[in-house]
Coordinates of C-alpha atoms and ligand atoms in Angstrom, one line a residue:
X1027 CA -31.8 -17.6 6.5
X1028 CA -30.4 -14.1 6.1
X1029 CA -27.7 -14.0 3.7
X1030 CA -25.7 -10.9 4.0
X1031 CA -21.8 -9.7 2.2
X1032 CA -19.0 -8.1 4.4
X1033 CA -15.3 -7.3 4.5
X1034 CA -13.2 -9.5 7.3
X1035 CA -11.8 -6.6 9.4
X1036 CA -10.6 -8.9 12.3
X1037 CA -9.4 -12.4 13.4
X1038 CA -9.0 -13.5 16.9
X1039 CA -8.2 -17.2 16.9
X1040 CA -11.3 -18.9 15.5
X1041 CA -13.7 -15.6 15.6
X1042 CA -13.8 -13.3 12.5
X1043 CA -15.1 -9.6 12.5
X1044 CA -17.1 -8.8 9.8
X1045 CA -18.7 -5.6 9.0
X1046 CA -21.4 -5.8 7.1
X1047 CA -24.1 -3.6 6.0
X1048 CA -23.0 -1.1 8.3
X1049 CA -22.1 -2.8 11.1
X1050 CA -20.1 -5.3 13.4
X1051 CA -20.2 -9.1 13.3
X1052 CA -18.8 -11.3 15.2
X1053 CA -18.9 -14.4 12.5
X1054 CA -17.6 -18.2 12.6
X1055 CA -16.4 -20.3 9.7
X1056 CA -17.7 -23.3 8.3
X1057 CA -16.1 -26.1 8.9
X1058 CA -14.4 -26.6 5.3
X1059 CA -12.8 -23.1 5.3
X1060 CA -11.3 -24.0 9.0
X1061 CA -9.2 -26.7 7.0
X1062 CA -6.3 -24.3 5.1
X1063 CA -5.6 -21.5 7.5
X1064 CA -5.1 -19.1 4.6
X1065 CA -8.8 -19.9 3.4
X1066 CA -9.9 -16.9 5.0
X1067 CA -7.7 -13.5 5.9
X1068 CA -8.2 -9.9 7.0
X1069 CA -9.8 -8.1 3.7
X1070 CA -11.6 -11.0 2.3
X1071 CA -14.8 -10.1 1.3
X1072 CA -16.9 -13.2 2.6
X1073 CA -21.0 -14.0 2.5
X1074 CA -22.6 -14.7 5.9
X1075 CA -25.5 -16.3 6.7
X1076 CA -27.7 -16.4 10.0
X1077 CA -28.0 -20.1 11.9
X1078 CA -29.7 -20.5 15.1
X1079 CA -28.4 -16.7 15.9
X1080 CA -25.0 -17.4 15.3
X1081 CA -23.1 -15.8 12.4
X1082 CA -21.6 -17.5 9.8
X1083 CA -19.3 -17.2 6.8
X1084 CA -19.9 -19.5 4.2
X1085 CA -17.9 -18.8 1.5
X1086 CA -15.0 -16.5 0.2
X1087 CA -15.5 -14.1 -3.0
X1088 CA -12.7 -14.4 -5.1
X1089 CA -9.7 -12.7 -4.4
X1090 CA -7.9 -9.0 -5.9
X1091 CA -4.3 -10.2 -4.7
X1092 CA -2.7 -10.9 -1.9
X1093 CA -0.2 -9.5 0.4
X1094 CA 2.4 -11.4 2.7
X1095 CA 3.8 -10.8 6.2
X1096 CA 1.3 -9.9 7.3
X1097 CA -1.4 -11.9 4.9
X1098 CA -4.1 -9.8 4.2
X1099 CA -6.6 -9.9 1.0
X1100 CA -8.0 -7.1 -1.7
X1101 CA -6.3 -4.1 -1.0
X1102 CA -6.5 -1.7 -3.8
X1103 CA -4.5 1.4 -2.7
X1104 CA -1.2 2.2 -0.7
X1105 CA -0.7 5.3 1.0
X1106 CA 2.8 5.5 0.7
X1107 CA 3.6 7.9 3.8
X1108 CA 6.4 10.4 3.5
X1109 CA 7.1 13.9 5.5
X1110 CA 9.3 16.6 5.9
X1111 CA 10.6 15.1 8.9
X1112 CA 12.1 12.1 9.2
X1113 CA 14.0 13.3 5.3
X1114 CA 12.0 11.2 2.9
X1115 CA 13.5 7.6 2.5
X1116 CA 12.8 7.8 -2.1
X1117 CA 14.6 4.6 -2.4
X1118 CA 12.0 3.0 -0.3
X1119 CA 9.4 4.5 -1.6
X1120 CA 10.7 3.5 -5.1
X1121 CA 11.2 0.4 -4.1
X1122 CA 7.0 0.6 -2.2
X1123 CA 6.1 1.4 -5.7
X1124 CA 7.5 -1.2 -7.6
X1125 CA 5.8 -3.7 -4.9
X1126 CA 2.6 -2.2 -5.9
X1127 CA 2.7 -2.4 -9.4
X1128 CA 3.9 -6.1 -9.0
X1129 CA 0.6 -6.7 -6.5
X1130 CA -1.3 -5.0 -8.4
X1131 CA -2.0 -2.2 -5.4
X1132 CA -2.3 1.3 -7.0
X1133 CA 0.3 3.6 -4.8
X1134 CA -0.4 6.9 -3.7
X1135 CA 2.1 9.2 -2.6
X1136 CA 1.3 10.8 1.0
X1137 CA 3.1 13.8 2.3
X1138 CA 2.2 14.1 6.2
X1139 CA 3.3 17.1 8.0
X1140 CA 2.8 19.6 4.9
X1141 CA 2.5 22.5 7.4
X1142 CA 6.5 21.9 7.8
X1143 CA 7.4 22.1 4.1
X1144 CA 9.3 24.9 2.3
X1145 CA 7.6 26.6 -0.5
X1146 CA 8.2 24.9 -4.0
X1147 CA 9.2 21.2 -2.1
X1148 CA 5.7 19.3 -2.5
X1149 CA 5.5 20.4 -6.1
X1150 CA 9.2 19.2 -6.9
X1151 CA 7.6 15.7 -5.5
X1152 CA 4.6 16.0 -7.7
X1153 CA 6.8 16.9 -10.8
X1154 CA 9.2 13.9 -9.7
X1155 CA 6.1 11.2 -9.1
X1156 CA 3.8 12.8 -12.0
X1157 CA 2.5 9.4 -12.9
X1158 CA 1.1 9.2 -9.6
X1159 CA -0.9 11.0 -7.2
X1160 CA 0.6 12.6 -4.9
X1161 CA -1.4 14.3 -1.4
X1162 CA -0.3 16.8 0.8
X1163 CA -1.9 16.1 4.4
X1164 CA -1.1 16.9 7.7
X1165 CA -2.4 14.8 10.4
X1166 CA -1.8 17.2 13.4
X1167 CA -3.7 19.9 11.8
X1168 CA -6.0 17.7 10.1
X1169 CA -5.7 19.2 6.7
X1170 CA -6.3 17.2 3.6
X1171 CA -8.1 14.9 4.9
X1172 CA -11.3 15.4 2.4
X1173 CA -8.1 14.5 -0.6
X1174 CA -7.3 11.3 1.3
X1175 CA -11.1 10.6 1.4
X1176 CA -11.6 10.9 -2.3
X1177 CA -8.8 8.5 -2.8
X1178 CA -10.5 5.5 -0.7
X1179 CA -13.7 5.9 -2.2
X1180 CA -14.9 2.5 -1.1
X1181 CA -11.7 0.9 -1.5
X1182 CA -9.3 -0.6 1.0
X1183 CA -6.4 0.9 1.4
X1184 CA -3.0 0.3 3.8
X1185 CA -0.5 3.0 4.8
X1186 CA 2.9 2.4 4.0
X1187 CA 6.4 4.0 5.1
X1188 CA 9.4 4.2 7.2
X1189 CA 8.8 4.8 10.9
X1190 CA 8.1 8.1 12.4
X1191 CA 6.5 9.6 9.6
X1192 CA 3.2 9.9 11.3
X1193 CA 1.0 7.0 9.6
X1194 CA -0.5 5.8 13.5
X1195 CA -1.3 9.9 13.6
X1196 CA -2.8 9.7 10.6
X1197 CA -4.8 6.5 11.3
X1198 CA -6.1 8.3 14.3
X1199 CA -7.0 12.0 12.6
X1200 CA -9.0 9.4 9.8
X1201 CA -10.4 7.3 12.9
X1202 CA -11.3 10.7 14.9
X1203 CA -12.9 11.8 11.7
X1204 CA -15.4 9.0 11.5
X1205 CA -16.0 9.1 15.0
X1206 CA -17.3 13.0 14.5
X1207 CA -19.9 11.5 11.7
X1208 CA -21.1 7.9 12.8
X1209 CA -19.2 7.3 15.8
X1210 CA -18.6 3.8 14.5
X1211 CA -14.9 4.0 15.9
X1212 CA -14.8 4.5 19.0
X1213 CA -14.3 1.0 20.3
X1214 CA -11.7 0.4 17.4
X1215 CA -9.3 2.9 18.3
X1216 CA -5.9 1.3 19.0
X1217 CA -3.5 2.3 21.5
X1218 CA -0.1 2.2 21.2
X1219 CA 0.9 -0.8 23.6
X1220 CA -2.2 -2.9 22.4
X1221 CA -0.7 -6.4 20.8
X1222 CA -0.5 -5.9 16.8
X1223 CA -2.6 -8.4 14.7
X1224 CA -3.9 -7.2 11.5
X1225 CA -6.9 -5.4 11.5
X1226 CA -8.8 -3.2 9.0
X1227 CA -10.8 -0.5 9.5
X1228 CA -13.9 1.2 8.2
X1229 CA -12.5 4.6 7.4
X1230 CA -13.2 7.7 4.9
X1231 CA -15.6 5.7 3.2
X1232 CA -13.8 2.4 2.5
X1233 CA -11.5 0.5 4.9
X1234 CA -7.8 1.2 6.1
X1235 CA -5.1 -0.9 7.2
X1236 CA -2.5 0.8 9.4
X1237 CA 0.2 -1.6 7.8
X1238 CA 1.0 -3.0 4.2
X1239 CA 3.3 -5.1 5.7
X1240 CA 6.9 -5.9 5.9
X1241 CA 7.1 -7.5 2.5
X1242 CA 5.7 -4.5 0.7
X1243 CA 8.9 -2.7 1.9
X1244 CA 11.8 -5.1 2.1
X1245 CA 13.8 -5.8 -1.2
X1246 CA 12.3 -5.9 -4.3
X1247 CA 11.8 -9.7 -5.5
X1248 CA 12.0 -9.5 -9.3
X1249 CA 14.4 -10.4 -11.9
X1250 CA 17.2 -7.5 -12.2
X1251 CA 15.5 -7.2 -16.2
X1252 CA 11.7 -7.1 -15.2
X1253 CA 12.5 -4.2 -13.2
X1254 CA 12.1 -1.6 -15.9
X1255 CA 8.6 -2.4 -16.0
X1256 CA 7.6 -1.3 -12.9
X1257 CA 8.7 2.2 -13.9
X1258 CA 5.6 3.7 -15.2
X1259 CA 7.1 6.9 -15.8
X1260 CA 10.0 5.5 -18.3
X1261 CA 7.5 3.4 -20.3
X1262 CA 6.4 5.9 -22.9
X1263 CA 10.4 6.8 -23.3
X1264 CA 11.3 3.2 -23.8
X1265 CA 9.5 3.0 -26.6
X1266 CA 12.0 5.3 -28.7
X1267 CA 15.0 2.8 -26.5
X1268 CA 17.2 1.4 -29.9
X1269 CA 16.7 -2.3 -28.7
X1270 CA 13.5 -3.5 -27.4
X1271 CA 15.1 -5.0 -24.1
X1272 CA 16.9 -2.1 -23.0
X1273 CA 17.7 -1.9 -19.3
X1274 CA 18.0 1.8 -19.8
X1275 CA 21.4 0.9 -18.2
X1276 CA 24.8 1.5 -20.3
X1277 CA 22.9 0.2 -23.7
X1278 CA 23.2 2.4 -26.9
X1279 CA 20.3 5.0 -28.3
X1280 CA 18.5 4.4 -24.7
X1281 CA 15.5 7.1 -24.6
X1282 CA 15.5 6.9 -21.2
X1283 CA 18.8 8.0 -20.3
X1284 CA 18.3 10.5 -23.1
X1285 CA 15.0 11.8 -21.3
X1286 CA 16.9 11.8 -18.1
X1287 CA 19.9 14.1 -19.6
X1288 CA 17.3 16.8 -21.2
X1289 CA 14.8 17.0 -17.8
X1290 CA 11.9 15.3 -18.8
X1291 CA 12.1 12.4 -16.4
X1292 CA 13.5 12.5 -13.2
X1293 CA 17.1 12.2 -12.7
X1294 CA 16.5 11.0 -8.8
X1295 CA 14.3 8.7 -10.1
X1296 CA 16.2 7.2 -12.9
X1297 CA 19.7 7.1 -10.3
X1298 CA 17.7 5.3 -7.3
X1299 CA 16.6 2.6 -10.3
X1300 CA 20.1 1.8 -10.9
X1301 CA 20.9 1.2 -7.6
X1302 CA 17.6 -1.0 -7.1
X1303 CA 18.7 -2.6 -10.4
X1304 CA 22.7 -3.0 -9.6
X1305 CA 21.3 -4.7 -6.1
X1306 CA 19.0 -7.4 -8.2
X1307 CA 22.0 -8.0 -9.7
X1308 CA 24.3 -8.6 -6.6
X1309 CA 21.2 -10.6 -5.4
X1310 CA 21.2 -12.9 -8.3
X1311 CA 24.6 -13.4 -8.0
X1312 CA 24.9 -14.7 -5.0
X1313 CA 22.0 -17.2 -5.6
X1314 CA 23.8 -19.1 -8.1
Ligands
GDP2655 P1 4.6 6.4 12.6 O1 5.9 5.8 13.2 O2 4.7 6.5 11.1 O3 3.4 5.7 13.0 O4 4.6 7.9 13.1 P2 3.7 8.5 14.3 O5 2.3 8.7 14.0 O6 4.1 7.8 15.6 O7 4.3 10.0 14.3 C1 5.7 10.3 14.6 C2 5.8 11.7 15.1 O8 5.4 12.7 14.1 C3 5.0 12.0 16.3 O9 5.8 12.8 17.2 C4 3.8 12.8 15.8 O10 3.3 13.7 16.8 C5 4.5 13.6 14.7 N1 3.5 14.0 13.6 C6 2.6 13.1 13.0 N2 1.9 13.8 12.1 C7 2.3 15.1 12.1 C8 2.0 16.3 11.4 O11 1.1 16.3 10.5 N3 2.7 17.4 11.7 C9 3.7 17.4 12.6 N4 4.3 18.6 12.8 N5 4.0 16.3 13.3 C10 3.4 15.2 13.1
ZN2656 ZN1 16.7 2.3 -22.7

């Protein structure tokens, strides 16, 4: 019996995708993992075995996280897509980045159609989102793909953003890419009027998701006073904050709001965190 370990890049009713050492597999479950339908999802990294020349999964390695709507498993890295045009949406991607941190999905800060941008605009970004990394690509010329590249490195990844900013262009310059080397993709290639289900693909050396979901950018589900730990950049200010559960709101002695007022943290960062924050706090409201 051949025993071999792949990544779930597909499922069609009861027939999974899996590619596996290099290639393809059209794989069915044993019976048991039929039983829960979330026993096996897209990005599940599964072991196969051969019976009577049928493929098999037979069991399910354990899980990175999990994200919802739609339910995929193990993905590592968001590419968080932003461009000159439509204007960037930073609440969102604020509000991306705190979904990250809470799943545990390391974001990365893509800025598609960098041929458009005025001088000095991508480096305000990269000063603004220091504790991240931030890439400038564009997917029309094809430029910075080999950056995009050494971010996947093996992992999975999903693209993120608000509509139009060019993430099914840059699914397709990454696709077209492969294409050139292995020409693994060209079956996979989606077209626009195809019927969305999840689906991964093996990409830049890893595997990419043209979606992270809806979940990943709809409201931020945390309590209003957990919020402040999602904001990598203010943790090594909040140190110096006078009380230890400083909301870096209207509290005395707050470092935060101190780093804010001398420059050394973002002020567009610190004022689109109060507005997330105010918002919990209308949420939470209303629940009670
Ligand atoms: P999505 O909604 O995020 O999937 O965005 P699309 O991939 O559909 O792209 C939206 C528009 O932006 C299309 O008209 C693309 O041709 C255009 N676009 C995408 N990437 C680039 C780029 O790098 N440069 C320029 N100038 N336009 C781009
Ligand atoms: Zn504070």
């Amino acid at each position: 019996m051949k025993r071999a370990e792949g990544v779930v890049t597909k499922i069609v009713s009861n027939l999974y995708t899996v590619f596996a050492d290099g290639e393809y597999r059209e794989a069915v479950a044993r019976g048991r993992l039929k039983l829960n339908p979330r026993s096996v999802t897209v990005g599940d990294r599964v072991v196969l075995s051969e019976e009577n020349g049928t493929n098999v999964i037979d069991s399910v390695l354990p899980r990175k996280n999990e994200l919802q709507r739609p339910f995929v498993a193990n993905v590592d890295t968001a590419f968080i897509v932003i461009a000159k045009e439509p204007k960037p949406d930073l609440l969102l991607t604020d509000k991306i980045i705190v979904n990250c941190f809470k799943e545990g999905v390391t974001p990365v800060l893509v800025y598609n159609k960098c041929e458009l941008a005025e001088d000095g605009e991508i480096d305000a970004l990269k000063r603004a989102y220091s504790f991240i990394d931030v890439i400038a690509v564009s997917a029309k010329l094809k430029s910075g793909l080999k950056e995009l590249e050494s971010e996947v490195d093996g992992k999975t990844v999903c693209l993120a953003g608000q509509s139009a900013v060019g993430k099914t262009s840059l699914m397709n310059a990454v696709l077209d890419l492969d294409l050139k080397t292995d020409g693994l993709s060209a079956k996979i290639k989606r077209g626009k009027n195809t019927t969305r289900h999840v689906e991964i693909y093996p990409a830049l050396g890893g595997h990419v998701m043209d979606t992270c979901g809806f979940s990943m950018l709809t409201l931020v589900n945390i309590p209003s006073d957990e919020l402040k730990y999602y904001y990598e950049d203010f943790l090594k200010f909040a140190d110096d904050c006078k009380y230890t559960a400083c909301n870096h709101i209207s509290e005395p002695g707050c470092a935060v709001k101190e780093a804010v007022a001398a420059g050394k943290l973002d002020k567009g960062r610190y004022d689109r965190y109060l507005q997330i924050y105010n918002e919990l706090i209308e949420s939470e409201k209303h629940r009670y």
